[in-house]
Structure formats: C-alpha cells, structure tokens
Amino acid sequence: MSYSIAEAASRSGLTAHTLRYYERDGLMLAGVDRSASGHRRYTERDLTWIELITRLRATGMPIREVRKYADLVRTGDGNEAERLALLVAHRERVEAQLAEVTAHLRAIDHKIGIYEGKVEQARTSA
Amino acid sequence: MSYSIAEAASRSGLTAHTLRYYERDGLMLAGVDRSASGHRRYTERDLTWIELITRLRATGMPIREVRKYADLVRTGDGNEAERLALLVAHRERVEAQLAEVTAHLRAIDHKIGIYEGKVEQARTSA
DNA sequence: GTCGGACTTGGAGTGCACTCGAAGTCAAGC
DNA sequence: GCTTGACTTCGAGTGCACTCCAAGTCCGAC
C-alpha cells in the first residue's frame, strides 16, 4: 500500500508543496519511493514519520533541528541517547513556553474580566 | 518620571529597535513624548501598554491584530464590546492552541519513553 | 490521438516580524 | 572645542517557513 503526494498531503494535513519542501530540505529519512513515471509513492512508514515531524514542528521545533533529528535517525545505529537528549531538550523548551503562554493568558483573562464588567455596566445603565 | 528608549527597552524586554518599529507600525496608543532634543520619553502608561501588547504578541497575536486593538483603544469611546470580542476571540484561539500543543507534547513524551527504555536497556546489557 | 489532470523540477516570490546600517544630531565631560 | 555615546530617521536586509510558478512529462479516458 502506498499513496500519491496528494493522498499523503490530505492524510498528513500538509500541502503537497510542503511535502516536497520537507524532502528537499532533508527532513525525510530517505528519498521517497518513486513510481515508474517518477511520481512519489508514500508508504505507511513515511506517513508515520511525517506525523512525528509534524508534531515536532507544531510544538515549535525549527526545521533545522528536525533535520538534525532526522540525520540521527537516518544514521540509525547506537545514537539513541543523542536522539533522546534532543527530544528531552525540546520537551523542556515546550513546557517552559506552555507555562509562559499560560501566564500571559491569565493576565489577558484578567483584562477580559475588566471589559466584561464595563460592558455589562454600560448595558444595565442604558 | 519617564524613561529613555534604552530604559524602556530593558524594562520591557524588547529592543530599542523593536520599540521604534512598534511605534512606526501604529501599535502605540499615541506618539511617544519627546524631549527637547527629540529623544523619546516613555511614561509609565506607555510601559503598561507595552506590557499588554507584549502579552498579546507572546500568545501569538499578529502585529496586524494588535494594531486593530490599539486602534480601538485609541478611538476611546464606547467600543469596549468590540475590544472585548477581539480579546475573547484571541483567548479562544490561544486555548485551542494550548490544547493542541499539549496533545502533541504527550505524543512526543511517549516517544521519549520509548527511547528511555532503549537507552537503559543498552546501558544494562553493556 | 488528444485532452485533462496529477504529477515532476528548479528557482523565484511571499509574509511576517523584526533587525540592522548609514548618516546625522545633540548633550555632557574632559 | 572636541570626543563620546545615546539617540534620531529612513530604508534596506535578514531568517524562517513555506508557497507559488513555469515548463515539462505522463497516464487514463474519451
């Protein structure tokens, strides 16, 4: 079972453009298979990999670092500790940012509360 | 009490470049005061405002929309309901994104768990 | 056999948010 | 009165991550 780039795009939520761009940029583990006519054929493994790098991207990992991770996985032998370190460092950054965003959000919520009071007051005194 | 652009930068965590850029781009409520020599003088009110827009930016609000909000506040009269709507819409986007990032993070954590197992296994069998 | 549509490539273009550079002004200290 | 350093403006440059375009190929359907 394999998928055309359009199918891979719809399954991954990325665009075909982005899939080609990722491949060109070294984010895939290997060149994607080709049909006799030269069209890309995505395997389940490709899609699983794309799902992972989509998660990394969606949590703010730069393309550069996703590539570094892909390089490690591609090398394939005993660099699991290195991969682990990269992912753990990423997790810590993401957690820190979640905390920061949450704190900002609380402050914005406070502001919203003030406006709600004002708007309500305007409504009842009208 | 007022502050030079360098002081405002260090108090806000932005750079002087960014402060000028924000002003140019219509993010400030009014032109910042100037000294006799034409240097900017930031008031406490300016800094309070900068703190708010920094929170909006840090939670992912585009410059464009911060400007829209600033425009509303600048107009100043009875558009509180509109400001409220803008902030509430933003809050909902941020909350949705927090949930999404958290979900991705959990999946990445799962991956980390797998690597931890592998690395531990490699360590003990060595 | 020709048409439409999905694909290919390489390279250029876009949008966002800064970030920097050049050239000039100004006040204070030596 | 000259240097130093912080400021000014305007406009150009940067980095990131796509996003799009042009020109071409290929395949299945009519």
Coordinates of C-alpha atoms (C1' of nucleotides) in Angstrom, one line a residue:
Chain A
M1 CA 0.0 0.0 0.0
S2 CA 1.3 3.4 -0.9
Y3 CA 0.0 6.9 -1.5
S4 CA 0.4 9.6 -4.1
I5 CA 1.6 13.0 -2.9
A6 CA -2.0 14.3 -2.9
E7 CA -3.1 11.5 -0.7
A8 CA -0.1 11.9 1.6
A9 CA -1.0 15.6 1.8
S10 CA -4.6 15.0 2.7
R11 CA -3.6 12.3 5.3
S12 CA -0.9 14.4 6.9
G13 CA -2.7 17.8 6.7
L14 CA 0.3 19.3 4.9
T15 CA 0.3 20.5 1.4
A16 CA 2.0 18.7 -1.5
H17 CA 4.3 21.7 -1.8
T18 CA 5.3 21.3 1.9
L19 CA 5.9 17.6 1.5
R20 CA 8.3 18.2 -1.4
Y21 CA 9.9 21.0 0.5
Y22 CA 10.5 18.8 3.5
E23 CA 12.0 16.1 1.4
R24 CA 14.3 18.6 -0.4
D25 CA 15.3 20.0 3.0
G26 CA 16.5 16.6 4.3
L27 CA 13.6 16.1 6.8
M28 CA 12.7 12.7 5.4
L29 CA 14.6 9.6 6.5
A30 CA 15.3 8.6 2.9
G31 CA 14.2 9.7 -0.6
V32 CA 10.6 8.9 -1.1
D33 CA 9.9 5.9 -3.4
R34 CA 9.0 6.7 -7.0
S35 CA 6.6 5.1 -9.4
A36 CA 7.7 4.1 -12.9
S37 CA 6.7 7.6 -14.1
G38 CA 8.7 9.3 -11.4
H39 CA 5.8 10.2 -9.1
R40 CA 6.3 10.0 -5.4
R41 CA 4.8 7.0 -3.6
Y42 CA 4.5 7.4 0.2
T43 CA 4.5 4.4 2.4
E44 CA 2.8 4.0 5.8
R45 CA 6.2 4.3 7.4
D46 CA 6.7 7.7 5.5
L47 CA 3.4 8.8 6.9
T48 CA 4.2 7.8 10.4
W49 CA 7.4 9.7 10.2
I50 CA 5.6 12.7 8.8
E51 CA 3.2 12.6 11.7
L52 CA 6.1 12.7 14.1
I53 CA 7.9 15.6 12.4
T54 CA 4.5 17.4 12.2
R55 CA 4.3 17.1 16.0
L56 CA 7.8 18.4 16.4
R57 CA 7.0 21.4 14.1
A58 CA 3.7 22.1 15.7
T59 CA 5.4 22.4 19.1
G60 CA 7.8 24.9 17.6
M61 CA 10.9 22.9 16.7
P62 CA 12.7 24.7 13.9
I63 CA 13.2 22.9 10.6
R64 CA 16.9 23.0 11.2
E65 CA 16.6 20.9 14.3
V66 CA 14.0 18.5 12.8
R67 CA 16.7 17.9 10.2
K68 CA 19.3 17.2 12.9
Y69 CA 16.9 14.6 14.4
A70 CA 16.3 13.1 11.0
D71 CA 20.0 12.8 10.5
L72 CA 20.4 10.9 13.7
V73 CA 17.6 8.5 12.9
R74 CA 19.0 8.0 9.4
T75 CA 22.4 7.1 10.8
G76 CA 20.5 4.5 12.7
D77 CA 22.9 2.7 14.9
G78 CA 23.6 3.5 18.6
N79 CA 22.8 7.1 18.8
E80 CA 19.6 6.7 20.7
A81 CA 21.0 8.6 23.7
E82 CA 21.6 11.6 21.4
R83 CA 18.1 11.4 20.0
L84 CA 16.7 11.2 23.5
A85 CA 18.7 14.2 24.6
L86 CA 17.4 16.2 21.6
L87 CA 13.8 15.3 22.3
V88 CA 14.1 15.9 26.1
A89 CA 15.6 19.4 25.4
H90 CA 12.7 20.1 23.1
R91 CA 10.2 18.9 25.7
E92 CA 11.7 21.2 28.3
R93 CA 11.5 24.2 25.9
V94 CA 7.9 23.4 25.1
E95 CA 6.9 23.1 28.7
A96 CA 8.6 26.3 29.6
Q97 CA 6.8 28.0 26.7
L98 CA 3.4 26.5 27.7
A99 CA 3.9 27.9 31.2
E100 CA 4.8 31.3 29.8
V101 CA 1.9 31.4 27.4
T102 CA -0.5 30.2 30.2
A103 CA 0.8 33.1 32.4
H104 CA 0.2 35.6 29.7
L105 CA -3.2 34.2 29.1
R106 CA -4.1 34.6 32.7
A107 CA -3.2 38.3 32.5
I108 CA -5.2 38.7 29.3
D109 CA -8.1 36.9 31.1
H110 CA -7.9 39.5 33.8
K111 CA -8.2 42.2 31.2
I112 CA -11.2 40.5 29.7
G113 CA -12.8 40.4 33.1
I114 CA -12.4 44.2 33.4
Y115 CA -14.0 44.7 30.0
E116 CA -16.9 42.4 30.8
G117 CA -17.6 44.5 33.8
K118 CA -17.5 47.7 31.8
V119 CA -19.7 46.3 29.0
E120 CA -22.2 44.9 31.5
Q121 CA -22.3 48.2 33.3
A122 CA -22.9 50.1 30.1
R123 CA -25.7 47.7 29.2
T124 CA -27.6 47.9 32.5
S125 CA -27.2 51.7 32.8
A126 CA -28.6 52.2 29.3
Chain B
M1 CA 9.0 60.1 35.7
S2 CA 9.9 59.0 32.2
Y3 CA 12.4 56.7 30.5
S4 CA 14.7 56.8 27.6
I5 CA 14.3 54.3 24.9
A6 CA 17.2 52.2 26.3
E7 CA 15.5 52.1 29.7
A8 CA 12.1 51.3 28.2
A9 CA 13.8 48.5 26.3
S10 CA 15.4 47.0 29.3
R11 CA 12.2 47.3 31.3
S12 CA 10.0 45.7 28.6
G13 CA 12.5 43.1 27.4
L14 CA 12.2 44.4 23.9
T15 CA 14.9 46.1 21.9
A16 CA 15.1 49.8 21.2
H17 CA 14.7 48.8 17.5
T18 CA 11.5 46.9 18.2
L19 CA 10.1 49.8 20.3
R20 CA 10.6 52.2 17.4
Y21 CA 9.2 49.6 15.0
Y22 CA 6.1 49.2 17.1
E23 CA 5.5 52.9 17.2
R24 CA 6.0 53.3 13.5
D25 CA 3.6 50.4 12.9
G26 CA 0.8 52.0 14.9
L27 CA 0.9 49.7 17.9
M28 CA 1.3 52.5 20.4
L29 CA -1.8 54.5 21.6
A30 CA -0.2 57.8 20.7
G31 CA 3.2 59.1 19.6
V32 CA 5.6 58.7 22.4
D33 CA 6.6 62.0 24.1
R34 CA 9.8 63.6 23.0
S35 CA 12.5 65.5 25.0
A36 CA 13.7 68.9 23.8
S37 CA 16.3 67.1 21.7
G38 CA 13.8 64.9 20.0
H39 CA 14.6 61.8 22.1
R40 CA 11.7 59.5 23.1
R41 CA 10.5 59.7 26.7
Y42 CA 8.4 56.7 27.8
T43 CA 5.9 57.2 30.6
E44 CA 4.6 54.5 33.0
R45 CA 1.4 54.4 31.0
D46 CA 3.5 53.7 27.8
L47 CA 5.2 50.8 29.7
T48 CA 2.0 49.4 30.9
W49 CA 0.6 49.4 27.4
I50 CA 3.8 47.8 26.0
E51 CA 3.5 45.1 28.7
L52 CA 0.0 44.3 27.4
I53 CA 0.9 44.2 23.8
T54 CA 3.9 42.1 24.7
R55 CA 1.5 39.6 26.2
L56 CA -0.7 39.6 23.2
R57 CA 2.3 39.1 20.9
A58 CA 3.7 36.4 23.2
T59 CA 0.5 34.5 22.9
G60 CA 0.7 34.6 19.1
M61 CA -1.5 37.6 18.2
P62 CA -0.2 39.0 14.8
I63 CA 1.0 42.6 14.7
R64 CA -1.9 43.4 12.4
E65 CA -4.4 42.5 15.1
V66 CA -2.6 44.2 17.9
R67 CA -2.8 47.3 15.7
K68 CA -6.5 46.8 15.3
Y69 CA -6.9 46.6 19.1
A70 CA -4.7 49.7 19.6
D71 CA -6.9 51.5 17.1
L72 CA -10.0 50.6 19.1
V73 CA -8.4 51.7 22.4
R74 CA -7.2 54.9 20.7
T75 CA -10.7 55.7 19.5
G76 CA -11.6 55.5 23.1
D77 CA -15.3 56.0 23.5
G78 CA -17.9 53.2 23.7
N79 CA -16.2 50.4 21.7
E80 CA -15.5 48.3 24.8
A81 CA -17.7 45.5 23.5
E82 CA -15.6 45.3 20.3
R83 CA -12.4 45.2 22.2
L84 CA -13.8 42.5 24.4
A85 CA -14.8 40.5 21.4
L86 CA -11.3 40.8 20.0
L87 CA -9.7 39.6 23.2
V88 CA -12.2 36.8 23.7
A89 CA -11.6 35.5 20.2
H90 CA -7.9 35.6 20.8
R91 CA -8.2 33.8 24.1
E92 CA -10.1 31.0 22.4
R93 CA -7.5 30.7 19.7
V94 CA -4.8 30.5 22.4
E95 CA -6.7 28.0 24.4
A96 CA -7.2 25.8 21.4
Q97 CA -3.6 26.0 20.5
L98 CA -2.5 25.2 24.1
A99 CA -4.6 22.1 23.9
E100 CA -3.1 21.1 20.6
V101 CA 0.4 21.7 21.7
T102 CA -0.2 19.7 24.9
A103 CA -1.6 16.8 22.9
H104 CA 1.5 16.8 20.6
L105 CA 3.7 17.1 23.7
R106 CA 2.1 14.0 25.1
A107 CA 2.8 12.1 21.9
I108 CA 6.4 13.3 22.0
D109 CA 6.6 12.2 25.6
H110 CA 5.5 8.8 24.6
K111 CA 8.4 8.7 22.1
I112 CA 10.8 9.8 24.8
G113 CA 9.6 7.0 27.0
I114 CA 10.5 4.5 24.3
Y115 CA 13.9 5.9 23.8
E116 CA 14.5 5.9 27.6
G117 CA 13.7 2.2 27.6
K118 CA 16.1 1.6 24.7
V119 CA 18.9 3.6 26.2
E120 CA 18.5 2.0 29.6
Q121 CA 18.5 -1.5 28.0
A122 CA 21.7 -0.7 26.1
R123 CA 23.3 0.5 29.3
T124 CA 22.5 -2.5 31.4
S125 CA 23.3 -5.1 28.7
A126 CA 26.7 -3.4 28.1
Chain C
dG1 C1' -4.6 10.6 -30.9
dT2 C1' -5.7 14.2 -28.0
dC3 C1' -7.4 16.1 -23.8
dG4 C1' -7.5 16.9 -18.8
dG5 C1' -5.4 16.4 -14.7
dA6 C1' -1.9 15.0 -11.5
dC7 C1' 2.5 14.9 -11.2
dT8 C1' 7.8 16.4 -11.9
dT9 C1' 11.8 20.1 -11.3
dG10 C1' 14.4 24.4 -10.1
dG11 C1' 14.0 28.6 -8.8
dA12 C1' 11.6 32.7 -7.5
dG13 C1' 8.3 35.0 -4.6
dT14 C1' 5.7 35.9 -0.2
dG15 C1' 4.6 37.3 4.6
dC16 C1' 5.9 38.1 8.9
dA17 C1' 8.5 40.3 12.4
dC18 C1' 12.0 42.0 13.3
dT19 C1' 17.0 43.8 12.8
dC20 C1' 20.5 46.4 11.1
dG21 C1' 23.1 50.2 8.7
dA22 C1' 24.2 54.8 7.3
dA23 C1' 24.2 59.4 8.2
dG24 C1' 23.2 62.8 11.1
dT25 C1' 22.1 65.4 15.8
dC26 C1' 22.7 66.5 20.5
dA27 C1' 24.4 67.0 25.4
dA28 C1' 27.8 66.2 28.7
dG29 C1' 32.5 65.5 30.1
dC30 C1' 37.3 66.4 29.6
Chain D
dG1 C1' 36.1 73.0 21.2
dC2 C1' 36.4 68.1 20.6
dT3 C1' 35.2 63.4 21.6
dT4 C1' 32.0 60.0 23.1
dG5 C1' 27.9 57.8 23.3
dA6 C1' 23.0 57.7 23.1
dC7 C1' 19.8 59.0 20.4
dT8 C1' 17.3 60.3 15.6
dT9 C1' 15.3 58.9 10.7
dC10 C1' 14.7 56.2 6.5
dG11 C1' 15.2 52.4 4.2
dA12 C1' 17.3 48.2 3.3
dG13 C1' 18.4 43.5 4.9
dT14 C1' 17.6 39.0 7.4
dG15 C1' 15.7 34.5 8.6
dC16 C1' 12.2 31.5 8.7
dA17 C1' 8.9 28.5 6.6
dC18 C1' 6.6 28.0 3.3
dT19 C1' 4.1 28.9 -1.3
dC20 C1' 3.9 29.5 -5.9
dC21 C1' 5.2 29.5 -10.9
dA22 C1' 6.7 27.9 -15.4
dA23 C1' 7.7 24.5 -18.3
dG24 C1' 7.6 20.0 -19.0
dT25 C1' 6.1 14.7 -18.5
dC26 C1' 2.9 11.0 -18.1
dC27 C1' -1.4 8.4 -17.9
dG28 C1' -6.1 7.2 -18.4
dA29 C1' -10.4 8.3 -20.5
dC30 C1' -12.9 9.5 -24.4

